[in-house]
mmCIF file of C-alpha atoms and ligand atoms in Angstrom:
data_model
loop_
_atom_site.group_PDB
_atom_site.id
_atom_site.type_symbol
_atom_site.label_atom_id
_atom_site.label_comp_id
_atom_site.label_asym_id
_atom_site.label_seq_id
_atom_site.Cartn_x
_atom_site.Cartn_y
_atom_site.Cartn_z
ATOM 1 C CA MET A 78 6.136 7.274 1.445
ATOM 2 C CA GLU A 79 6.997 4.883 -1.365
ATOM 3 C CA ASN A 80 10.108 2.780 -1.016
ATOM 4 C CA VAL A 81 12.528 2.312 -3.883
ATOM 5 C CA TYR A 82 14.066 -1.020 -2.989
ATOM 6 C CA SER A 83 14.823 -3.346 -5.896
ATOM 7 C CA ALA A 84 14.766 -7.084 -6.275
ATOM 8 C CA ILE A 85 18.033 -8.886 -6.961
ATOM 9 C CA LYS A 86 18.086 -11.482 -9.712
ATOM 10 C CA VAL A 87 19.198 -14.915 -8.460
ATOM 11 C CA THR A 88 18.502 -16.952 -11.629
ATOM 12 C CA GLU A 89 16.625 -16.289 -14.840
ATOM 13 C CA ASN A 90 13.295 -16.715 -13.055
ATOM 14 C CA VAL A 91 14.034 -16.243 -9.349
ATOM 15 C CA TYR A 92 14.510 -12.956 -7.498
ATOM 16 C CA TRP A 93 15.602 -12.119 -3.967
ATOM 17 C CA VAL A 94 12.902 -9.865 -2.503
ATOM 18 C CA GLY A 95 13.925 -9.902 1.160
ATOM 19 C CA ALA A 96 14.914 -7.221 3.638
ATOM 20 C CA ILE A 97 18.142 -6.070 5.269
ATOM 21 C CA ASP A 98 18.037 -5.478 9.021
ATOM 22 C CA TRP A 99 21.094 -3.345 9.689
ATOM 23 C CA GLY A 100 20.114 -2.690 13.298
ATOM 24 C CA ILE A 101 19.299 -6.037 14.916
ATOM 25 C CA ARG A 102 21.741 -6.882 17.688
ATOM 26 C CA ASP A 103 19.923 -9.644 19.567
ATOM 27 C CA PHE A 104 18.322 -12.713 18.043
ATOM 28 C CA HIS A 105 16.664 -14.568 20.920
ATOM 29 C CA GLY A 106 19.814 -14.437 22.973
ATOM 30 C CA TYR A 107 22.327 -14.690 20.129
ATOM 31 C CA THR A 108 24.169 -11.422 19.593
ATOM 32 C CA THR A 109 24.176 -10.279 15.971
ATOM 33 C CA PRO A 110 26.717 -7.454 15.736
ATOM 34 C CA GLU A 111 26.611 -7.563 11.935
ATOM 35 C CA GLY A 112 22.801 -7.369 11.688
ATOM 36 C CA SER A 113 20.894 -9.809 9.481
ATOM 37 C CA THR A 114 18.792 -10.271 6.388
ATOM 38 C CA TYR A 115 15.387 -11.894 6.050
ATOM 39 C CA ASN A 116 15.414 -13.528 2.654
ATOM 40 C CA ALA A 117 12.217 -13.946 0.665
ATOM 41 C CA TYR A 118 12.211 -15.155 -2.939
ATOM 42 C CA LEU A 119 9.947 -14.538 -5.908
ATOM 43 C CA ILE A 120 9.612 -17.280 -8.531
ATOM 44 C CA MET A 121 8.462 -15.850 -11.877
ATOM 45 C CA ALA A 122 6.808 -19.069 -13.039
ATOM 46 C CA ASP A 123 3.495 -19.296 -14.900
ATOM 47 C CA ASP A 124 2.029 -19.310 -11.399
ATOM 48 C CA VAL A 125 4.069 -16.621 -9.645
ATOM 49 C CA THR A 126 5.143 -17.798 -6.202
ATOM 50 C CA LEU A 127 6.601 -16.120 -3.122
ATOM 51 C CA ILE A 128 8.847 -18.227 -0.889
ATOM 52 C CA ASP A 129 8.660 -17.018 2.734
ATOM 53 C CA THR A 130 8.111 -13.441 3.832
ATOM 54 C CA VAL A 131 10.038 -11.185 6.237
ATOM 55 C CA LYS A 132 9.905 -9.881 9.795
ATOM 56 C CA SER A 133 6.866 -7.684 10.329
ATOM 57 C CA PRO A 134 8.506 -4.189 10.308
ATOM 58 C CA PHE A 135 10.129 -4.994 6.953
ATOM 59 C CA LYS A 136 6.933 -5.773 5.021
ATOM 60 C CA ASP A 137 7.097 -2.569 2.944
ATOM 61 C CA GLU A 138 10.713 -3.238 1.989
ATOM 62 C CA MET A 139 9.729 -6.700 0.733
ATOM 63 C CA LEU A 140 6.722 -5.354 -1.164
ATOM 64 C CA SER A 141 8.858 -2.631 -2.733
ATOM 65 C CA ARG A 142 11.314 -5.230 -4.010
ATOM 66 C CA ILE A 143 8.449 -7.378 -5.351
ATOM 67 C CA LYS A 144 6.940 -4.333 -7.085
ATOM 68 C CA SER A 145 10.243 -3.741 -8.875
ATOM 69 C CA VAL A 146 9.540 -7.028 -10.731
ATOM 70 C CA ILE A 147 5.762 -7.529 -10.772
ATOM 71 C CA ASP A 148 2.498 -6.295 -9.333
ATOM 72 C CA PRO A 149 2.222 -8.208 -6.005
ATOM 73 C CA ALA A 150 -1.432 -8.956 -6.829
ATOM 74 C CA LYS A 151 -0.129 -11.317 -9.553
ATOM 75 C CA ILE A 152 1.412 -13.636 -6.946
ATOM 76 C CA LYS A 153 -0.621 -16.838 -7.009
ATOM 77 C CA TYR A 154 1.011 -18.869 -4.263
ATOM 78 C CA ILE A 155 2.871 -18.140 -1.042
ATOM 79 C CA ILE A 156 4.974 -20.895 0.532
ATOM 80 C CA SER A 157 5.954 -20.715 4.209
ATOM 81 C CA ASN A 158 9.056 -22.862 4.642
ATOM 82 C CA HIS A 159 9.446 -21.845 8.289
ATOM 83 C CA SER A 160 6.934 -20.231 10.606
ATOM 84 C CA GLU A 161 9.345 -18.443 12.969
ATOM 85 C CA MET A 162 8.378 -14.790 13.107
ATOM 86 C CA ASP A 163 11.421 -13.461 11.249
ATOM 87 C CA HIS A 164 9.949 -15.195 8.166
ATOM 88 C CA SER A 165 6.222 -15.168 8.867
ATOM 89 C CA GLY A 166 5.890 -11.888 10.771
ATOM 90 C CA CYS A 167 4.229 -10.108 7.851
ATOM 91 C CA LEU A 168 2.589 -13.198 6.335
ATOM 92 C CA THR A 169 -0.905 -12.267 7.531
ATOM 93 C CA GLU A 170 -0.618 -8.729 6.146
ATOM 94 C CA ALA A 171 0.976 -10.046 2.938
ATOM 95 C CA ILE A 172 -1.950 -12.441 2.412
ATOM 96 C CA ASP A 173 -4.422 -9.589 2.964
ATOM 97 C CA LEU A 174 -2.583 -7.342 0.491
ATOM 98 C CA ILE A 175 -1.620 -9.863 -2.180
ATOM 99 C CA LYS A 176 -4.681 -12.118 -1.934
ATOM 100 C CA PRO A 177 -2.898 -15.190 -3.324
ATOM 101 C CA ASP A 178 -4.975 -18.137 -4.532
ATOM 102 C CA LYS A 179 -3.282 -20.465 -2.099
ATOM 103 C CA VAL A 180 -0.833 -20.459 0.806
ATOM 104 C CA PHE A 181 1.148 -23.584 1.651
ATOM 105 C CA ALA A 182 3.163 -24.803 4.644
ATOM 106 C CA SER A 183 4.087 -28.133 6.196
ATOM 107 C CA ALA A 184 1.376 -29.746 8.332
ATOM 108 C CA ILE A 185 3.092 -28.567 11.515
ATOM 109 C CA GLY A 186 3.667 -25.185 9.873
ATOM 110 C CA VAL A 187 -0.086 -24.818 9.292
ATOM 111 C CA LYS A 188 -0.736 -25.540 12.972
ATOM 112 C CA THR A 189 2.078 -23.278 14.183
ATOM 113 C CA LEU A 190 1.008 -20.357 11.974
ATOM 114 C CA ARG A 191 -2.555 -20.744 13.257
ATOM 115 C CA GLU A 192 -1.352 -20.689 16.879
ATOM 116 C CA LEU A 193 0.965 -17.732 16.272
ATOM 117 C CA TYR A 194 -1.380 -15.451 14.348
ATOM 118 C CA HIS A 195 -4.910 -16.703 15.137
ATOM 119 C CA ASN A 196 -6.205 -15.635 11.751
ATOM 120 C CA GLN A 197 -8.783 -17.283 9.517
ATOM 121 C CA HIS A 198 -6.713 -17.561 6.324
ATOM 122 C CA GLU A 199 -6.699 -21.011 4.844
ATOM 123 C CA ILE A 200 -3.209 -22.463 4.745
ATOM 124 C CA ILE A 201 -2.833 -25.773 2.939
ATOM 125 C CA ALA A 202 -0.602 -28.483 4.354
ATOM 126 C CA VAL A 203 1.886 -30.072 1.964
ATOM 127 C CA LYS A 204 3.409 -33.468 2.570
ATOM 128 C CA ASP A 205 7.031 -34.516 2.590
ATOM 129 C CA GLY A 206 7.931 -35.308 -1.018
ATOM 130 C CA GLU A 207 4.836 -33.655 -2.498
ATOM 131 C CA THR A 208 5.237 -31.676 -5.735
ATOM 132 C CA LEU A 209 3.365 -28.504 -6.660
ATOM 133 C CA SER A 210 3.110 -27.507 -10.299
ATOM 134 C CA LEU A 211 3.632 -23.831 -11.066
ATOM 135 C CA GLY A 212 2.738 -24.432 -14.725
ATOM 136 C CA ASN A 213 6.129 -24.351 -16.394
ATOM 137 C CA MET A 214 8.019 -25.193 -13.177
ATOM 138 C CA ASN A 215 7.681 -27.535 -10.224
ATOM 139 C CA LEU A 216 8.316 -27.245 -6.509
ATOM 140 C CA THR A 217 9.020 -30.272 -4.322
ATOM 141 C CA PHE A 218 8.743 -30.058 -0.550
ATOM 142 C CA MET A 219 10.923 -31.831 1.996
ATOM 143 C CA GLU A 220 10.133 -31.709 5.698
ATOM 144 C CA THR A 221 13.221 -30.904 7.769
ATOM 145 C CA ARG A 222 11.636 -31.177 11.195
ATOM 146 C CA MET A 223 13.778 -29.674 13.961
ATOM 147 C CA ILE A 224 16.116 -27.827 11.653
ATOM 148 C CA HIS A 225 15.430 -25.951 13.658
ATOM 149 C CA TRP A 226 11.659 -25.876 14.421
ATOM 150 C CA PRO A 227 9.201 -28.753 14.030
ATOM 151 C CA ASP A 228 7.532 -27.033 11.059
ATOM 152 C CA SER A 229 10.703 -26.414 9.033
ATOM 153 C CA MET A 230 10.886 -27.594 5.438
ATOM 154 C CA PHE A 231 12.999 -27.189 2.316
ATOM 155 C CA THR A 232 11.501 -26.381 -1.085
ATOM 156 C CA TYR A 233 13.271 -27.486 -4.267
ATOM 157 C CA LEU A 234 12.767 -25.770 -7.622
ATOM 158 C CA ALA A 235 13.839 -28.408 -10.139
ATOM 159 C CA GLU A 236 13.908 -26.224 -13.261
ATOM 160 C CA GLU A 237 16.417 -23.819 -11.686
ATOM 161 C CA GLU A 238 18.250 -26.523 -9.641
ATOM 162 C CA LEU A 239 17.656 -24.320 -6.626
ATOM 163 C CA LEU A 240 17.057 -25.366 -3.009
ATOM 164 C CA PHE A 241 15.255 -22.924 -0.714
ATOM 165 C CA SER A 242 16.720 -24.053 2.612
ATOM 166 C CA GLN A 243 15.075 -21.649 5.118
ATOM 167 C CA ASP A 244 17.397 -21.219 8.153
ATOM 168 C CA ALA A 245 19.823 -24.002 7.167
ATOM 169 C CA PHE A 246 23.075 -22.710 5.640
ATOM 170 C CA GLY A 247 22.145 -19.194 6.788
ATOM 171 C CA MET A 248 24.025 -16.559 8.734
ATOM 172 C CA HIS A 249 23.229 -13.284 10.448
ATOM 173 C CA LEU A 250 25.051 -10.830 8.225
ATOM 174 C CA ALA A 251 23.615 -7.579 6.889
ATOM 175 C CA THR A 252 25.391 -6.729 3.645
ATOM 176 C CA LEU A 253 24.603 -5.369 0.219
ATOM 177 C CA GLU A 254 26.285 -8.444 -1.241
ATOM 178 C CA ARG A 255 23.713 -11.148 -1.917
ATOM 179 C CA PHE A 256 25.955 -14.029 -3.053
ATOM 180 C CA ASP A 257 28.662 -16.072 -1.379
ATOM 181 C CA ASP A 258 31.221 -15.362 -4.121
ATOM 182 C CA GLU A 259 31.011 -11.656 -3.270
ATOM 183 C CA LEU A 260 32.276 -12.258 0.289
ATOM 184 C CA SER A 261 35.557 -13.621 1.631
ATOM 185 C CA GLU A 262 35.677 -17.254 2.727
ATOM 186 C CA SER A 263 36.889 -16.201 6.192
ATOM 187 C CA VAL A 264 33.792 -14.036 6.721
ATOM 188 C CA LEU A 265 31.521 -16.778 5.351
ATOM 189 C CA GLU A 266 33.078 -19.467 7.544
ATOM 190 C CA PHE A 267 33.043 -17.354 10.710
ATOM 191 C CA GLU A 268 29.446 -16.184 10.287
ATOM 192 C CA ALA A 269 28.136 -19.592 9.167
ATOM 193 C CA ALA A 270 29.916 -21.295 12.080
ATOM 194 C CA THR A 271 28.577 -18.732 14.562
ATOM 195 C CA TYR A 272 25.068 -19.303 13.196
ATOM 196 C CA TYR A 273 25.457 -23.084 13.323
ATOM 197 C CA ALA A 274 26.787 -22.977 16.898
ATOM 198 C CA ASN A 275 24.007 -20.716 18.141
ATOM 199 C CA ILE A 276 21.001 -22.044 16.202
ATOM 200 C CA VAL A 277 21.557 -25.438 14.598
ATOM 201 C CA LEU A 278 23.978 -27.275 16.933
ATOM 202 C CA PRO A 279 21.354 -28.989 19.142
ATOM 203 C CA TYR A 280 19.928 -30.678 16.042
ATOM 204 C CA SER A 281 23.206 -31.977 14.635
ATOM 205 C CA ALA A 282 22.069 -35.605 14.422
ATOM 206 C CA ILE A 283 19.087 -34.474 12.335
ATOM 207 C CA VAL A 284 21.377 -32.343 10.139
ATOM 208 C CA LEU A 285 23.406 -35.427 9.196
ATOM 209 C CA LYS A 286 20.254 -37.420 8.401
ATOM 210 C CA THR A 287 18.813 -34.534 6.381
ATOM 211 C CA LEU A 288 21.978 -34.145 4.313
ATOM 212 C CA GLU A 289 21.743 -37.873 3.519
ATOM 213 C CA LYS A 290 18.049 -37.486 2.680
ATOM 214 C CA VAL A 291 18.784 -34.631 0.277
ATOM 215 C CA ALA A 292 21.635 -36.592 -1.335
ATOM 216 C CA ALA A 293 19.311 -39.585 -1.804
ATOM 217 C CA THR A 294 16.797 -37.512 -3.796
ATOM 218 C CA GLY A 295 19.266 -37.118 -6.632
ATOM 219 C CA TRP A 296 18.311 -33.452 -6.867
ATOM 220 C CA LYS A 297 20.739 -31.395 -8.882
ATOM 221 C CA ILE A 298 21.480 -28.334 -6.798
ATOM 222 C CA LYS A 299 23.428 -25.419 -8.192
ATOM 223 C CA ILE A 300 22.089 -22.807 -5.778
ATOM 224 C CA ILE A 301 21.177 -22.925 -2.081
ATOM 225 C CA ALA A 302 18.994 -19.990 -1.093
ATOM 226 C CA PRO A 303 18.707 -19.706 2.699
ATOM 227 C CA ASP A 304 16.478 -17.369 4.709
ATOM 228 C CA HIS A 305 19.402 -15.365 6.138
ATOM 229 C CA GLY A 306 22.647 -14.079 4.669
ATOM 230 C CA PRO A 307 24.196 -14.727 1.273
ATOM 231 C CA ILE A 308 22.864 -17.092 -1.385
ATOM 232 C CA TRP A 309 25.253 -19.970 -2.082
ATOM 233 C CA ARG A 310 26.060 -20.230 -5.801
ATOM 234 C CA LYS A 311 29.802 -20.950 -5.710
ATOM 235 C CA ASN A 312 30.806 -22.646 -2.455
ATOM 236 C CA LEU A 313 27.960 -25.172 -2.109
ATOM 237 C CA GLY A 314 30.192 -28.193 -1.627
ATOM 238 C CA TRP A 315 32.289 -26.275 0.882
ATOM 239 C CA ILE A 316 29.380 -25.200 3.109
ATOM 240 C CA ILE A 317 27.828 -28.679 2.957
ATOM 241 C CA GLU A 318 31.144 -30.232 4.067
ATOM 242 C CA LEU A 319 31.382 -27.676 6.886
ATOM 243 C CA TYR A 320 27.862 -28.628 8.013
ATOM 244 C CA LYS A 321 28.885 -32.302 7.987
ATOM 245 C CA LYS A 322 31.969 -31.474 10.078
ATOM 246 C CA TRP A 323 30.085 -29.316 12.587
ATOM 247 C CA ALA A 324 27.245 -31.831 12.871
ATOM 248 C CA ALA A 325 29.675 -34.718 13.498
ATOM 249 C CA GLN A 326 31.016 -32.846 16.580
ATOM 250 C CA LYS A 327 34.264 -34.762 16.593
ATOM 251 C CA PRO A 328 36.569 -33.588 19.415
ATOM 252 C CA ALA A 329 39.393 -31.304 18.298
ATOM 253 C CA ASN A 330 42.731 -30.380 19.829
ATOM 254 C CA LYS A 331 41.254 -27.221 21.260
ATOM 255 C CA ALA A 332 40.291 -26.114 24.759
ATOM 256 C CA VAL A 333 37.928 -23.303 25.631
ATOM 257 C CA VAL A 334 38.396 -21.725 29.055
ATOM 258 C CA ILE A 335 35.310 -19.736 30.006
ATOM 259 C CA TYR A 336 35.105 -17.910 33.312
ATOM 260 C CA ALA A 337 33.735 -14.955 35.236
ATOM 261 C CA THR A 338 35.633 -13.278 38.046
ATOM 262 C CA MET A 339 34.878 -10.875 40.944
ATOM 263 C CA TRP A 340 38.273 -9.630 42.063
ATOM 264 C CA HIS A 341 40.573 -11.279 39.488
ATOM 265 C CA SER A 342 41.434 -14.395 41.524
ATOM 266 C CA THR A 343 39.435 -16.740 39.276
ATOM 267 C CA GLU A 344 40.911 -14.845 36.335
ATOM 268 C CA LYS A 345 44.457 -15.605 37.544
ATOM 269 C CA MET A 346 43.496 -19.261 37.802
ATOM 270 C CA ALA A 347 42.009 -19.189 34.279
ATOM 271 C CA ARG A 348 45.180 -17.698 32.864
ATOM 272 C CA ALA A 349 47.442 -20.248 34.592
ATOM 273 C CA ILE A 350 45.271 -23.144 33.350
ATOM 274 C CA SER A 351 45.103 -21.694 29.819
ATOM 275 C CA GLU A 352 48.834 -21.118 29.484
ATOM 276 C CA ALA A 353 49.548 -24.663 30.685
ATOM 277 C CA LEU A 354 47.097 -26.019 28.109
ATOM 278 C CA ALA A 355 48.734 -23.967 25.355
ATOM 279 C CA GLU A 356 52.234 -25.025 26.463
ATOM 280 C CA ALA A 357 51.071 -28.637 26.222
ATOM 281 C CA GLY A 358 50.187 -28.047 22.571
ATOM 282 C CA VAL A 359 46.437 -27.518 22.894
ATOM 283 C CA ARG A 360 44.981 -24.609 20.945
ATOM 284 C CA THR A 361 43.293 -22.635 23.698
ATOM 285 C CA SER A 362 40.714 -19.858 23.703
ATOM 286 C CA ILE A 363 40.082 -17.949 26.897
ATOM 287 C CA LEU A 364 36.903 -15.940 27.366
ATOM 288 C CA SER A 365 36.056 -13.782 30.347
ATOM 289 C CA MET A 366 32.288 -13.635 30.523
ATOM 290 C CA ASN A 367 32.719 -10.300 32.274
ATOM 291 C CA HIS A 368 33.435 -9.042 28.757
ATOM 292 C CA PHE A 369 32.337 -11.627 26.158
ATOM 293 C CA HIS A 370 28.845 -12.579 25.027
ATOM 294 C CA ARG A 371 27.360 -16.045 25.439
ATOM 295 C CA SER A 372 27.104 -16.491 21.668
ATOM 296 C CA GLN A 373 30.858 -15.944 21.310
ATOM 297 C CA ALA A 374 31.324 -18.753 23.837
ATOM 298 C CA ALA A 375 29.043 -20.974 21.730
ATOM 299 C CA TYR A 376 31.134 -20.228 18.632
ATOM 300 C CA GLU A 377 34.368 -21.153 20.423
ATOM 301 C CA VAL A 378 32.931 -24.425 21.754
ATOM 302 C CA LEU A 379 31.742 -25.551 18.283
ATOM 303 C CA GLU A 380 35.085 -27.028 17.263
ATOM 304 C CA ALA A 381 36.598 -27.843 20.674
ATOM 305 C CA GLY A 382 37.573 -30.939 22.617
ATOM 306 C CA ALA A 383 37.716 -29.480 26.132
ATOM 307 C CA LEU A 384 35.467 -27.088 28.017
ATOM 308 C CA VAL A 385 36.999 -25.653 31.194
ATOM 309 C CA VAL A 386 34.757 -23.372 33.230
ATOM 310 C CA GLY A 387 35.453 -21.116 36.183
ATOM 311 C CA THR A 388 33.595 -18.841 38.545
ATOM 312 C CA SER A 389 33.924 -16.960 41.763
ATOM 313 C CA THR A 390 31.223 -17.670 44.339
ATOM 314 C CA LEU A 391 28.729 -14.876 44.945
ATOM 315 C CA ASN A 392 25.995 -15.273 47.571
ATOM 316 C CA ASN A 393 26.377 -19.079 47.530
ATOM 317 C CA ASN A 394 26.060 -19.244 43.741
ATOM 318 C CA MET A 395 28.153 -18.995 40.617
ATOM 319 C CA LEU A 396 28.443 -15.523 39.143
ATOM 320 C CA PRO A 397 25.363 -14.603 37.065
ATOM 321 C CA GLN A 398 27.434 -14.276 33.893
ATOM 322 C CA MET A 399 28.394 -17.958 34.203
ATOM 323 C CA ALA A 400 24.845 -19.024 35.065
ATOM 324 C CA ASP A 401 23.736 -17.277 31.867
ATOM 325 C CA THR A 402 26.473 -18.818 29.746
ATOM 326 C CA MET A 403 26.091 -22.334 31.126
ATOM 327 C CA THR A 404 22.291 -22.307 30.677
ATOM 328 C CA TYR A 405 22.818 -21.241 27.078
ATOM 329 C CA LEU A 406 25.592 -23.758 26.343
ATOM 330 C CA LYS A 407 23.658 -26.607 27.973
ATOM 331 C CA GLY A 408 20.711 -25.894 25.666
ATOM 332 C CA LEU A 409 22.965 -26.018 22.611
ATOM 333 C CA LYS A 410 24.021 -29.585 23.517
ATOM 334 C CA PRO A 411 27.681 -29.607 22.461
ATOM 335 C CA ALA A 412 28.912 -33.228 22.465
ATOM 336 C CA ASN A 413 32.107 -35.220 22.917
ATOM 337 C CA LEU A 414 33.790 -32.791 25.307
ATOM 338 C CA ILE A 415 35.999 -33.344 28.312
ATOM 339 C CA GLY A 416 36.169 -30.631 30.941
ATOM 340 C CA ALA A 417 36.686 -29.374 34.469
ATOM 341 C CA ALA A 418 35.513 -26.599 36.789
ATOM 342 C CA PHE A 419 37.582 -24.182 38.837
ATOM 343 C CA GLY A 420 37.329 -20.940 40.765
ATOM 344 C CA SER A 421 38.111 -18.963 43.862
ATOM 345 C CA PHE A 422 35.817 -18.355 46.818
ATOM 346 C CA GLY A 423 35.745 -16.466 50.117
ATOM 347 C CA TRP A 424 33.945 -18.673 52.611
ATOM 348 C CA SER A 425 31.503 -21.149 51.047
ATOM 349 C CA GLY A 426 32.446 -22.008 47.430
ATOM 350 C CA GLU A 427 29.232 -23.405 45.971
ATOM 351 C CA GLY A 428 29.861 -21.789 42.582
ATOM 352 C CA VAL A 429 32.501 -24.251 41.423
ATOM 353 C CA ARG A 430 30.523 -27.228 42.701
ATOM 354 C CA ASP A 431 27.470 -26.051 40.770
ATOM 355 C CA LEU A 432 29.520 -25.473 37.613
ATOM 356 C CA GLU A 433 30.824 -29.019 37.758
ATOM 357 C CA ALA A 434 27.261 -30.286 38.224
ATOM 358 C CA ILE A 435 26.210 -28.487 35.028
ATOM 359 C CA LEU A 436 29.162 -29.964 33.131
ATOM 360 C CA LYS A 437 27.953 -33.410 34.198
ATOM 361 C CA GLU A 438 24.394 -32.581 33.096
ATOM 362 C CA MET A 439 25.882 -31.598 29.734
ATOM 363 C CA LYS A 440 27.539 -35.048 29.602
ATOM 364 C CA VAL A 441 30.971 -33.446 29.591
ATOM 365 C CA GLU A 442 33.477 -36.081 30.664
ATOM 366 C CA ILE A 443 35.137 -34.741 33.836
ATOM 367 C CA ALA A 444 38.898 -34.779 33.211
ATOM 368 C CA ALA A 445 39.923 -33.711 36.720
ATOM 369 C CA PRO A 446 38.190 -32.913 40.012
ATOM 370 C CA ALA A 447 36.934 -29.353 40.441
ATOM 371 C CA LEU A 448 39.624 -27.001 41.704
ATOM 372 C CA SER A 449 38.624 -24.407 44.330
ATOM 373 C CA ILE A 450 41.008 -21.928 45.902
ATOM 374 C CA ARG A 451 40.151 -19.748 48.892
ATOM 375 C CA ASN A 452 40.594 -16.017 48.270
ATOM 376 C CA ALA A 453 43.539 -15.035 46.060
ATOM 377 C CA PRO A 454 45.813 -17.746 44.605
ATOM 378 C CA ASN A 455 49.480 -17.622 45.642
ATOM 379 C CA LYS A 456 52.327 -19.049 43.565
ATOM 380 C CA GLY A 457 51.717 -22.544 44.870
ATOM 381 C CA ALA A 458 48.020 -22.341 44.025
ATOM 382 C CA LEU A 459 48.779 -21.118 40.523
ATOM 383 C CA GLU A 460 51.142 -24.060 40.061
ATOM 384 C CA ILE A 461 48.235 -26.332 40.995
ATOM 385 C CA CYS A 462 46.202 -24.555 38.282
ATOM 386 C CA GLN A 463 49.015 -25.241 35.814
ATOM 387 C CA GLU A 464 48.882 -28.909 36.816
ATOM 388 C CA LEU A 465 45.146 -28.889 36.091
ATOM 389 C CA GLY A 466 45.864 -27.471 32.635
ATOM 390 C CA LYS A 467 48.456 -30.209 31.994
ATOM 391 C CA THR A 468 46.052 -32.921 33.185
ATOM 392 C CA ILE A 469 43.281 -31.687 30.874
ATOM 393 C CA ALA A 470 45.778 -31.511 27.970
ATOM 394 C CA ALA A 471 46.878 -35.104 28.622
ATOM 395 C CA GLU A 472 43.273 -36.326 28.884
ATOM 396 C CA LEU A 473 42.391 -34.531 25.673
ATOM 397 C CA LYS A 474 45.313 -36.119 23.842
ATOM 398 C CA ASN A 475 44.166 -39.548 25.081
ATOM 399 C CA LYS A 476 40.632 -38.854 23.860
ATOM 400 C CA LEU A 477 41.851 -37.680 20.458
ATOM 401 C CA ALA A 478 44.080 -40.743 20.138
ATOM 402 C CA SER A 479 41.159 -43.073 20.859
ATOM 403 C CA SER A 480 38.555 -41.289 18.730
HETATM 404 FE FE1 LIG B 288 15.282 -17.398 10.758
HETATM 405 FE FE2 LIG B 288 14.200 -19.928 12.694
HETATM 406 O O1 LIG B 288 14.097 -18.274 11.882
#
């Protein structure tokens, strides 16, 4: 059955021809309750060019949008800015259908696409800084290795002052709005921050260098077109400043208390610690991993100064929800945090010890020794938890004063 999806005009000569995934709820471990989009772009230059493709099941939606502008057979070039499968999943089929003259990717992209799809299509490697003439327009490529895969690159379209930024500046948000000025700033900031925390955070040092590299090109940029979520045509300066702030990872006057509990004893401890932190003037978020998702924890940690983690002990280990969350957070490499571990136990208590060990592996500065309480905390034990909260608050204030 024919689809009737239409392209959306981005500039005089550029169209959005991507796909909207209303149903996706998990993106390699990152929960996406608002779905996502896979953005592909059609440049109507003398040599018609397609920037990126979409996830495999959405190929027909992309082709339908392209057909609303031009016969896909007229596409001369396809550029793969990023080889992850949400953008290259239908590349092989698209090449077979469209039969472009040439397909381009970064050198590592060429290798990665070969290893992912094992096909015989020729893909030409472009170099950092290389320019490709489209006749009346020009594309310039910039490698952005490890934002967030080794193959990643930006493509700049000078004549439209438009930067195709692949995953950078993206967000997982399925909407019918295609531009940032059609959405509220609170939605944009929350979704962009959640995306940064869950995808880009480990590469923050590279983000800062890349922003400097882009600035040094002197490129005029009036539009940033990422591979997910809205296209930035109004709030470019704002999102770039947010990226600089998130990448700098400066400690903030905020604590995140993350715990899992068996019979509510560790929960009582978490609440006593959290309320003491808040009373000491620290903005405090408390997340029970019995109910929250690991990617919500990542979002909360993005702009924090203290990470306080708690668990009951189950079969000589931390609770599995905390093992999951800590593995995930450790991989995201949040920096410049102080922290502490706490929890209740019945007879052995390894969970809290192991949590503290992970904090140390994460290079979290230990603000106070781990606090373990046998069975249920009484009033005296909860007062000790309050003291822990006060100690962490004082240590955080010292860190903020010296940073
Ligand atoms: Fe949207 Fe790294 O793929």
